[in-house]
mmCIF file of C-alpha atoms and ligand atoms in Angstrom:
data_model
loop_
_atom_site.group_PDB
_atom_site.id
_atom_site.type_symbol
_atom_site.label_atom_id
_atom_site.label_comp_id
_atom_site.label_asym_id
_atom_site.label_seq_id
_atom_site.Cartn_x
_atom_site.Cartn_y
_atom_site.Cartn_z
ATOM 1 C CA MET A 1 19.280 3.428 16.515
ATOM 2 C CA THR A 2 16.414 1.117 15.505
ATOM 3 C CA PHE A 3 14.538 1.086 12.220
ATOM 4 C CA ALA A 4 11.173 0.491 10.592
ATOM 5 C CA ASP A 5 9.740 -0.281 7.144
ATOM 6 C CA LEU A 6 6.233 1.118 6.707
ATOM 7 C CA HIS A 7 5.474 -0.043 3.150
ATOM 8 C CA LEU A 8 5.302 -3.791 2.525
ATOM 9 C CA HIS A 9 3.166 -6.195 0.473
ATOM 10 C CA THR A 10 2.301 -9.879 0.891
ATOM 11 C CA CYS A 11 0.522 -12.519 -1.166
ATOM 12 C CA PHE A 12 -2.775 -11.034 0.071
ATOM 13 C CA SER A 13 -2.185 -8.510 -2.721
ATOM 14 C CA ASP A 14 0.625 -8.580 -5.277
ATOM 15 C CA GLY A 15 3.576 -9.524 -3.099
ATOM 16 C CA THR A 16 5.010 -13.044 -3.137
ATOM 17 C CA TYR A 17 5.753 -13.557 0.565
ATOM 18 C CA THR A 18 3.231 -14.896 3.027
ATOM 19 C CA PRO A 19 2.875 -12.763 6.163
ATOM 20 C CA GLU A 20 5.051 -15.274 8.017
ATOM 21 C CA GLU A 21 7.782 -15.161 5.341
ATOM 22 C CA LEU A 22 7.703 -11.367 5.283
ATOM 23 C CA THR A 23 8.023 -11.274 9.064
ATOM 24 C CA ALA A 24 11.027 -13.599 8.862
ATOM 25 C CA GLN A 25 12.584 -11.205 6.337
ATOM 26 C CA ALA A 26 11.867 -8.247 8.643
ATOM 27 C CA ARG A 27 13.658 -10.089 11.385
ATOM 28 C CA ARG A 28 16.578 -10.900 9.082
ATOM 29 C CA VAL A 29 17.126 -7.206 8.363
ATOM 30 C CA ASP A 30 16.615 -6.343 12.045
ATOM 31 C CA LEU A 31 13.526 -4.136 11.830
ATOM 32 C CA ARG A 32 11.884 -2.986 15.031
ATOM 33 C CA ALA A 33 8.542 -2.068 13.445
ATOM 34 C CA VAL A 34 6.729 -2.848 10.191
ATOM 35 C CA ALA A 35 3.439 -1.905 8.534
ATOM 36 C CA LEU A 36 1.644 -4.158 6.056
ATOM 37 C CA THR A 37 0.259 -2.035 3.211
ATOM 38 C CA ASP A 38 -1.350 -4.517 0.830
ATOM 39 C CA HIS A 39 -3.365 -2.924 -1.997
ATOM 40 C CA ASP A 40 -7.039 -2.458 -1.095
ATOM 41 C CA THR A 41 -7.122 -5.136 1.576
ATOM 42 C CA LEU A 42 -6.468 -5.773 5.264
ATOM 43 C CA GLU A 43 -6.742 -9.537 5.022
ATOM 44 C CA GLY A 44 -3.054 -10.242 5.651
ATOM 45 C CA CYS A 45 -2.988 -8.169 8.839
ATOM 46 C CA PRO A 46 -4.143 -10.734 11.447
ATOM 47 C CA ARG A 47 -1.518 -13.293 10.359
ATOM 48 C CA MET A 48 1.165 -10.633 10.056
ATOM 49 C CA ALA A 49 0.295 -9.288 13.516
ATOM 50 C CA ALA A 50 0.555 -12.774 15.003
ATOM 51 C CA ALA A 51 3.873 -13.499 13.270
ATOM 52 C CA CYS A 52 5.301 -10.120 14.336
ATOM 53 C CA ARG A 53 4.168 -10.628 17.892
ATOM 54 C CA ALA A 54 5.982 -13.966 17.992
ATOM 55 C CA ALA A 55 9.091 -12.363 16.460
ATOM 56 C CA GLY A 56 9.064 -9.380 18.840
ATOM 57 C CA ILE A 57 8.435 -6.880 16.026
ATOM 58 C CA GLU A 58 5.978 -3.998 16.396
ATOM 59 C CA PHE A 59 3.192 -4.308 13.831
ATOM 60 C CA ILE A 60 1.098 -1.504 12.349
ATOM 61 C CA VAL A 61 -2.159 -2.302 10.557
ATOM 62 C CA ALA A 62 -2.366 -0.515 7.194
ATOM 63 C CA THR A 63 -3.533 -0.628 3.594
ATOM 64 C CA GLU A 64 -2.631 1.134 0.328
ATOM 65 C CA LEU A 65 -5.633 2.651 -1.471
ATOM 66 C CA THR A 66 -5.613 3.614 -5.141
ATOM 67 C CA ALA A 67 -6.914 7.157 -5.502
ATOM 68 C CA GLU A 68 -6.951 10.034 -7.909
ATOM 69 C CA ALA A 69 -6.480 13.794 -7.786
ATOM 70 C CA ASP A 70 -6.863 16.122 -10.772
ATOM 71 C CA GLY A 71 -6.885 13.113 -13.104
ATOM 72 C CA HIS A 72 -3.620 11.656 -11.773
ATOM 73 C CA GLU A 73 -3.308 8.372 -9.908
ATOM 74 C CA LEU A 74 -1.872 8.410 -6.437
ATOM 75 C CA HIS A 75 -1.689 5.897 -3.629
ATOM 76 C CA LEU A 76 -2.808 6.662 -0.090
ATOM 77 C CA LEU A 77 -1.473 4.669 2.814
ATOM 78 C CA GLY A 78 -3.904 4.322 5.708
ATOM 79 C CA TYR A 79 -2.016 3.606 8.931
ATOM 80 C CA TYR A 80 -3.680 2.343 12.121
ATOM 81 C CA VAL A 81 -7.054 1.948 10.451
ATOM 82 C CA ASP A 82 -9.515 -0.102 12.455
ATOM 83 C CA PRO A 83 -9.543 -3.503 10.693
ATOM 84 C CA GLU A 84 -13.099 -4.065 11.871
ATOM 85 C CA ASN A 85 -14.533 -0.767 10.629
ATOM 86 C CA PRO A 86 -17.653 -1.747 8.626
ATOM 87 C CA ARG A 87 -17.535 1.126 6.128
ATOM 88 C CA LEU A 88 -13.850 0.609 5.387
ATOM 89 C CA LEU A 89 -14.406 -3.135 4.932
ATOM 90 C CA ALA A 90 -17.357 -2.461 2.604
ATOM 91 C CA GLU A 91 -15.302 -0.050 0.487
ATOM 92 C CA LEU A 92 -12.363 -2.472 0.346
ATOM 93 C CA GLY A 93 -14.809 -5.144 -0.824
ATOM 94 C CA LYS A 94 -15.876 -2.846 -3.675
ATOM 95 C CA PHE A 95 -12.267 -2.191 -4.658
ATOM 96 C CA GLN A 96 -11.653 -5.938 -4.710
ATOM 97 C CA ASP A 97 -14.718 -6.581 -6.905
ATOM 98 C CA VAL A 98 -13.432 -3.975 -9.336
ATOM 99 C CA ARG A 99 -9.975 -5.597 -9.365
ATOM 100 C CA GLN A 100 -11.471 -9.017 -10.108
ATOM 101 C CA ARG A 101 -13.634 -7.668 -12.939
ATOM 102 C CA ARG A 102 -10.583 -5.881 -14.312
ATOM 103 C CA ILE A 103 -8.676 -9.175 -14.503
ATOM 104 C CA HIS A 104 -11.449 -10.548 -16.740
ATOM 105 C CA GLU A 105 -11.267 -7.397 -18.897
ATOM 106 C CA MET A 106 -7.475 -7.570 -19.245
ATOM 107 C CA VAL A 107 -7.624 -11.265 -20.121
ATOM 108 C CA GLY A 108 -10.370 -10.472 -22.672
ATOM 109 C CA ARG A 109 -8.088 -7.936 -24.308
ATOM 110 C CA LEU A 110 -5.187 -10.390 -24.355
ATOM 111 C CA ASN A 111 -7.455 -12.972 -25.985
ATOM 112 C CA GLN A 112 -8.382 -10.421 -28.661
ATOM 113 C CA LEU A 113 -4.649 -9.974 -29.227
ATOM 114 C CA SER A 114 -4.436 -13.753 -29.834
ATOM 115 C CA VAL A 115 -2.877 -14.478 -26.454
ATOM 116 C CA PRO A 116 -5.054 -17.314 -25.147
ATOM 117 C CA LEU A 117 -4.463 -16.705 -21.438
ATOM 118 C CA GLN A 118 -7.315 -17.887 -19.203
ATOM 119 C CA ALA A 119 -8.715 -15.743 -16.405
ATOM 120 C CA ASP A 120 -8.808 -18.822 -14.172
ATOM 121 C CA ALA A 121 -5.046 -19.197 -14.562
ATOM 122 C CA VAL A 122 -4.599 -15.645 -13.254
ATOM 123 C CA PHE A 123 -7.000 -16.157 -10.344
ATOM 124 C CA ALA A 124 -5.374 -19.470 -9.417
ATOM 125 C CA LEU A 125 -1.960 -17.855 -9.384
ATOM 126 C CA ALA A 126 -3.138 -14.741 -7.521
ATOM 127 C CA ASN A 127 -5.102 -16.753 -4.955
ATOM 128 C CA CYS A 128 -6.286 -13.552 -3.261
ATOM 129 C CA ARG A 129 -9.229 -11.146 -3.387
ATOM 130 C CA SER A 130 -7.129 -8.192 -4.487
ATOM 131 C CA PRO A 131 -5.506 -9.298 -7.762
ATOM 132 C CA GLY A 132 -3.662 -6.867 -10.033
ATOM 133 C CA ARG A 133 -1.481 -6.497 -13.080
ATOM 134 C CA PRO A 134 1.538 -8.220 -11.521
ATOM 135 C CA HIS A 135 -0.559 -11.410 -11.294
ATOM 136 C CA VAL A 136 -1.495 -11.143 -14.976
ATOM 137 C CA ALA A 137 2.188 -10.606 -15.776
ATOM 138 C CA ARG A 138 3.216 -13.650 -13.772
ATOM 139 C CA ALA A 139 0.528 -15.763 -15.435
ATOM 140 C CA LEU A 140 1.753 -14.613 -18.867
ATOM 141 C CA VAL A 141 5.304 -15.671 -17.998
ATOM 142 C CA LYS A 142 4.188 -18.946 -16.416
ATOM 143 C CA ALA A 143 2.175 -19.879 -19.517
ATOM 144 C CA GLY A 144 5.135 -18.999 -21.734
ATOM 145 C CA PHE A 145 3.468 -16.065 -23.520
ATOM 146 C CA CYS A 146 6.153 -13.678 -22.233
ATOM 147 C CA GLY A 147 9.764 -14.268 -21.293
ATOM 148 C CA THR A 148 9.855 -11.869 -18.334
ATOM 149 C CA LEU A 149 7.555 -9.783 -16.150
ATOM 150 C CA ASP A 150 9.057 -6.633 -17.660
ATOM 151 C CA GLU A 151 8.202 -7.887 -21.137
ATOM 152 C CA ALA A 152 4.611 -8.537 -20.009
ATOM 153 C CA PHE A 153 4.297 -4.951 -18.759
ATOM 154 C CA GLU A 154 6.082 -3.405 -21.738
ATOM 155 C CA ARG A 155 4.111 -5.310 -24.363
ATOM 156 C CA PHE A 156 0.699 -5.510 -22.755
ATOM 157 C CA LEU A 157 0.067 -4.146 -19.275
ATOM 158 C CA LYS A 158 1.624 -0.721 -18.853
ATOM 159 C CA LYS A 159 -0.689 2.271 -19.042
ATOM 160 C CA GLY A 160 -1.531 2.836 -22.689
ATOM 161 C CA LYS A 161 -0.466 -0.681 -23.802
ATOM 162 C CA PRO A 162 -3.112 -2.834 -25.511
ATOM 163 C CA ALA A 163 -4.192 -4.995 -22.553
ATOM 164 C CA TRP A 164 -4.121 -2.165 -20.014
ATOM 165 C CA VAL A 165 -7.451 -1.494 -18.373
ATOM 166 C CA PRO A 166 -7.905 1.571 -16.152
ATOM 167 C CA LYS A 167 -8.808 0.907 -12.566
ATOM 168 C CA PHE A 168 -11.633 2.555 -10.672
ATOM 169 C CA LYS A 169 -10.148 5.146 -8.365
ATOM 170 C CA MET A 170 -11.664 6.891 -5.428
ATOM 171 C CA SER A 171 -11.015 10.616 -5.217
ATOM 172 C CA ALA A 172 -8.102 11.342 -2.898
ATOM 173 C CA ARG A 173 -10.425 13.433 -0.724
ATOM 174 C CA ASP A 174 -12.819 10.513 -0.283
ATOM 175 C CA ALA A 175 -9.948 8.120 0.417
ATOM 176 C CA ILE A 176 -8.559 10.444 3.103
ATOM 177 C CA ALA A 177 -12.045 10.762 4.626
ATOM 178 C CA LEU A 178 -12.472 6.966 4.571
ATOM 179 C CA ILE A 179 -9.120 6.403 6.304
ATOM 180 C CA HIS A 180 -10.039 9.008 8.928
ATOM 181 C CA HIS A 181 -13.488 7.473 9.370
ATOM 182 C CA ALA A 182 -11.720 4.188 10.191
ATOM 183 C CA GLY A 183 -9.573 5.987 12.773
ATOM 184 C CA GLY A 184 -6.392 5.927 10.668
ATOM 185 C CA LEU A 185 -3.797 8.369 9.393
ATOM 186 C CA ALA A 186 -3.657 9.149 5.652
ATOM 187 C CA VAL A 187 -0.198 9.325 4.071
ATOM 188 C CA MET A 188 0.573 9.978 0.407
ATOM 189 C CA ALA A 189 2.684 7.062 -0.848
ATOM 190 C CA HIS A 190 5.774 7.575 -3.051
ATOM 191 C CA PRO A 191 4.910 11.155 -4.166
ATOM 192 C CA GLY A 192 7.966 11.043 -6.433
ATOM 193 C CA LEU A 193 6.217 8.444 -8.617
ATOM 194 C CA ASN A 194 3.028 10.487 -8.971
ATOM 195 C CA ARG A 195 2.292 13.670 -10.825
ATOM 196 C CA THR A 196 0.405 15.131 -7.943
ATOM 197 C CA ASP A 197 2.830 17.593 -6.315
ATOM 198 C CA ASP A 198 0.514 20.473 -7.177
ATOM 199 C CA CYS A 199 -2.357 18.712 -5.374
ATOM 200 C CA ILE A 200 -0.491 18.415 -2.084
ATOM 201 C CA PRO A 201 -1.758 21.737 -0.608
ATOM 202 C CA GLN A 202 -5.387 20.886 -1.386
ATOM 203 C CA LEU A 203 -4.957 17.397 0.059
ATOM 204 C CA VAL A 204 -3.398 18.879 3.183
ATOM 205 C CA GLU A 205 -6.533 20.970 3.447
ATOM 206 C CA ALA A 206 -8.572 17.773 3.032
ATOM 207 C CA GLY A 207 -6.741 16.283 6.017
ATOM 208 C CA LEU A 208 -3.682 14.535 4.589
ATOM 209 C CA ASP A 209 -1.557 13.550 7.578
ATOM 210 C CA GLY A 210 1.774 12.604 6.056
ATOM 211 C CA LEU A 211 4.116 12.146 3.134
ATOM 212 C CA GLU A 212 6.155 9.034 2.338
ATOM 213 C CA CYS A 213 9.451 10.859 1.837
ATOM 214 C CA PHE A 214 11.668 7.784 2.001
ATOM 215 C CA HIS A 215 10.943 5.244 -0.750
ATOM 216 C CA THR A 216 13.087 2.873 -2.792
ATOM 217 C CA LYS A 217 12.347 4.752 -6.000
ATOM 218 C CA HIS A 218 13.042 8.234 -4.616
ATOM 219 C CA SER A 219 16.398 9.747 -5.505
ATOM 220 C CA THR A 220 18.275 11.610 -2.779
ATOM 221 C CA MET A 221 17.077 14.842 -4.390
ATOM 222 C CA ALA A 222 13.453 13.684 -4.405
ATOM 223 C CA THR A 223 13.706 12.644 -0.764
ATOM 224 C CA GLU A 224 15.133 16.054 0.209
ATOM 225 C CA PHE A 225 12.418 17.801 -1.806
ATOM 226 C CA TYR A 226 9.579 15.906 -0.111
ATOM 227 C CA LEU A 227 11.139 16.321 3.336
ATOM 228 C CA GLN A 228 10.961 20.076 2.726
ATOM 229 C CA ILE A 229 7.349 19.864 1.568
ATOM 230 C CA ALA A 230 6.471 17.790 4.648
ATOM 231 C CA GLU A 231 8.076 20.370 6.889
ATOM 232 C CA GLN A 232 6.364 23.230 5.082
ATOM 233 C CA HIS A 233 2.918 21.663 5.604
ATOM 234 C CA ARG A 234 3.716 20.126 9.004
ATOM 235 C CA LEU A 235 3.095 16.646 7.625
ATOM 236 C CA LEU A 236 4.244 13.428 9.240
ATOM 237 C CA ILE A 237 7.194 11.767 7.507
ATOM 238 C CA THR A 238 7.133 8.070 6.690
ATOM 239 C CA GLY A 239 9.124 5.675 4.553
ATOM 240 C CA GLY A 240 9.238 2.141 3.296
ATOM 241 C CA SER A 241 10.740 -0.192 0.762
ATOM 242 C CA ASP A 242 7.477 -1.119 -1.044
ATOM 243 C CA CYS A 243 8.818 -4.687 -0.985
ATOM 244 C CA HIS A 244 6.758 -7.090 -3.112
ATOM 245 C CA GLY A 245 8.847 -10.125 -2.186
ATOM 246 C CA LEU A 246 10.482 -11.895 -5.087
ATOM 247 C CA SER A 247 8.094 -10.595 -7.757
ATOM 248 C CA LYS A 248 10.577 -7.920 -8.808
ATOM 249 C CA GLY A 249 13.857 -9.805 -8.492
ATOM 250 C CA LYS A 250 15.587 -9.249 -5.167
ATOM 251 C CA PRO A 251 13.387 -8.466 -2.166
ATOM 252 C CA LEU A 252 13.481 -4.752 -1.338
ATOM 253 C CA ILE A 253 12.917 -5.125 2.382
ATOM 254 C CA GLY A 254 15.953 -3.735 4.194
ATOM 255 C CA THR A 255 16.781 -1.184 1.481
ATOM 256 C CA ILE A 256 14.859 1.561 3.310
ATOM 257 C CA LYS A 257 15.516 1.785 7.014
ATOM 258 C CA LEU A 258 13.287 4.430 8.534
ATOM 259 C CA PRO A 259 14.601 5.663 11.894
ATOM 260 C CA TYR A 260 12.151 4.524 14.570
ATOM 261 C CA ASP A 261 11.632 8.124 15.765
ATOM 262 C CA TYR A 262 9.294 8.631 12.805
ATOM 263 C CA VAL A 263 7.147 5.728 14.010
ATOM 264 C CA GLU A 264 6.932 7.362 17.435
ATOM 265 C CA ARG A 265 5.623 10.554 15.848
ATOM 266 C CA LEU A 266 3.114 8.619 13.735
ATOM 267 C CA LYS A 267 1.891 6.742 16.788
ATOM 268 C CA GLU A 268 1.650 9.912 18.873
ATOM 269 C CA ARG A 269 -0.477 11.565 16.191
ATOM 270 C CA PHE A 270 -2.707 8.491 15.987
ATOM 271 C CA LEU A 271 -3.215 8.313 19.752
ATOM 272 C CA GLN A 272 -3.856 12.070 19.904
ATOM 273 C CA ARG A 273 -6.427 11.813 17.104
ATOM 274 C CA ALA A 274 -8.083 8.842 18.798
ATOM 275 C CA ALA A 275 -8.286 10.747 22.067
ATOM 276 C CA ASP A 276 -9.654 13.872 20.308
ATOM 277 C CA ASN A 277 -12.333 11.745 18.643
ATOM 278 C CA GLY A 278 -13.302 10.071 21.892
ATOM 279 C CA PHE A 279 -12.153 6.632 20.749
ATOM 280 C CA LEU A 280 -10.224 6.192 23.960
ATOM 281 C CA LEU A 281 -12.257 4.852 26.837
ATOM 282 C CA ALA A 282 -11.305 6.021 30.304
ATOM 283 C CA GLY A 283 -8.273 4.099 31.466
ATOM 284 C CA ASP A 284 -8.083 2.203 28.203
ATOM 285 C CA SER A 285 -4.965 2.526 26.114
ATOM 286 C CA THR A 286 -6.383 0.592 23.145
ATOM 287 C CA PRO A 287 -8.276 3.098 21.005
ATOM 288 C CA HIS A 288 -9.626 0.575 18.531
ATOM 289 C CA SER A 289 -9.021 -2.861 17.207
ATOM 290 C CA ALA A 290 -5.994 -1.783 15.135
ATOM 291 C CA PHE A 291 -4.177 -2.413 18.411
ATOM 292 C CA ARG A 292 -6.071 -5.522 19.374
ATOM 293 C CA ILE A 293 -5.734 -8.046 16.543
ATOM 294 C CA PRO A 294 -5.240 -10.893 16.772
ATOM 295 C CA ARG A 295 -6.921 -11.772 20.000
HETATM 296 P P1 AMP B 1 -2.384 -2.574 -10.422
HETATM 297 O O1 AMP B 1 -2.669 -2.313 -8.969
HETATM 298 O O2 AMP B 1 -3.077 -3.768 -10.928
HETATM 299 O O3 AMP B 1 -2.579 -1.372 -11.315
HETATM 300 O O4 AMP B 1 -0.826 -2.921 -10.499
HETATM 301 C C1 AMP B 1 0.101 -2.070 -9.898
HETATM 302 C C2 AMP B 1 1.291 -2.871 -9.505
HETATM 303 O O5 AMP B 1 2.015 -3.209 -10.686
HETATM 304 C C3 AMP B 1 2.256 -2.135 -8.566
HETATM 305 O O6 AMP B 1 2.680 -3.005 -7.537
HETATM 306 C C4 AMP B 1 3.421 -1.801 -9.440
HETATM 307 O O7 AMP B 1 4.624 -1.815 -8.726
HETATM 308 C C5 AMP B 1 3.389 -2.906 -10.483
HETATM 309 N N1 AMP B 1 3.959 -2.415 -11.729
HETATM 310 C C6 AMP B 1 3.575 -1.321 -12.417
HETATM 311 N N2 AMP B 1 4.320 -1.174 -13.529
HETATM 312 C C7 AMP B 1 5.203 -2.210 -13.552
HETATM 313 C C8 AMP B 1 6.256 -2.626 -14.417
HETATM 314 N N3 AMP B 1 6.550 -1.927 -15.516
HETATM 315 N N4 AMP B 1 6.944 -3.745 -14.119
HETATM 316 C C9 AMP B 1 6.646 -4.449 -13.013
HETATM 317 N N5 AMP B 1 5.666 -4.107 -12.137
HETATM 318 C C10 AMP B 1 4.971 -3.004 -12.387
HETATM 319 ZN ZN1 ZN B 2 1.847 -3.649 -5.581
HETATM 320 FE FE1 FE B 3 1.967 2.219 -4.596
HETATM 321 FE FE1 FE B 4 2.949 -0.431 -2.546
#
């Protein structure tokens, strides 16, 4: 049997590995297919695609969008989105602007708490357009204001802590529509970490395509529960490690090995959808540029 990991982050969001390093790790743990799911960005995808091609690993373009349903945060994975879709790129740009403004706000709050961290230190460390709390945490540790990343989250950055700033979230319906507009499949990430189980039926109605049943933070019971829900609603099943490189101690890649059959089903659904929507040209097996990058 061969395996996949469909939830991975690089330094283009809050992971620590470059696309090339992440690909080397995927090779080390013998993965046949991977998806890059950086938060609110597709920027790492061309390099990851090139590295995977050289390593003989199948690569799936993706992103992880922050969304909200009934007042609860949830993350939506968009698989096989067209990385050149103008509306998707415009919306990702907005998300990134919000993330950058939020860094300034969080630093402002830290400064009010007499922690003289500088926003520039966070941006220099993040070195990407999609910065987040993990970068603030790392900057706090680097500058010696906190001993560990956990301490940074516990004292300052967790929801409800004094330097926490809420993030703009798109409604889950809009996020699903955006992913579909870009030709992709919308999958609810790590449902076991959300409080959105009750929203699943309404999101299925809104077009949700799949459920990430296999995730590092899902217990066996949670996995079984979500597999049942997926079956009940005829949702695709996905899974991934949510590896952020070395930012959380040991790299998680390799801890979730999704049987490749699930990738086949995902791909079939994508190709079917593309054909239904007329994305496929006669005799052309490349529905959109998700399959073409890099040239
Ligand atoms: P943000 O997108 O800025 O809200 O940050 C979310 C990221 O922070 C995700 O990658 C989480 O895994 C990470 N995160 C959330 N809580 C913690 C925590 N207590 N310790 C370490 N990382 C965390
Ligand atoms: Zn993350
Ligand atoms: Fe997530
Ligand atoms: Fe993630």
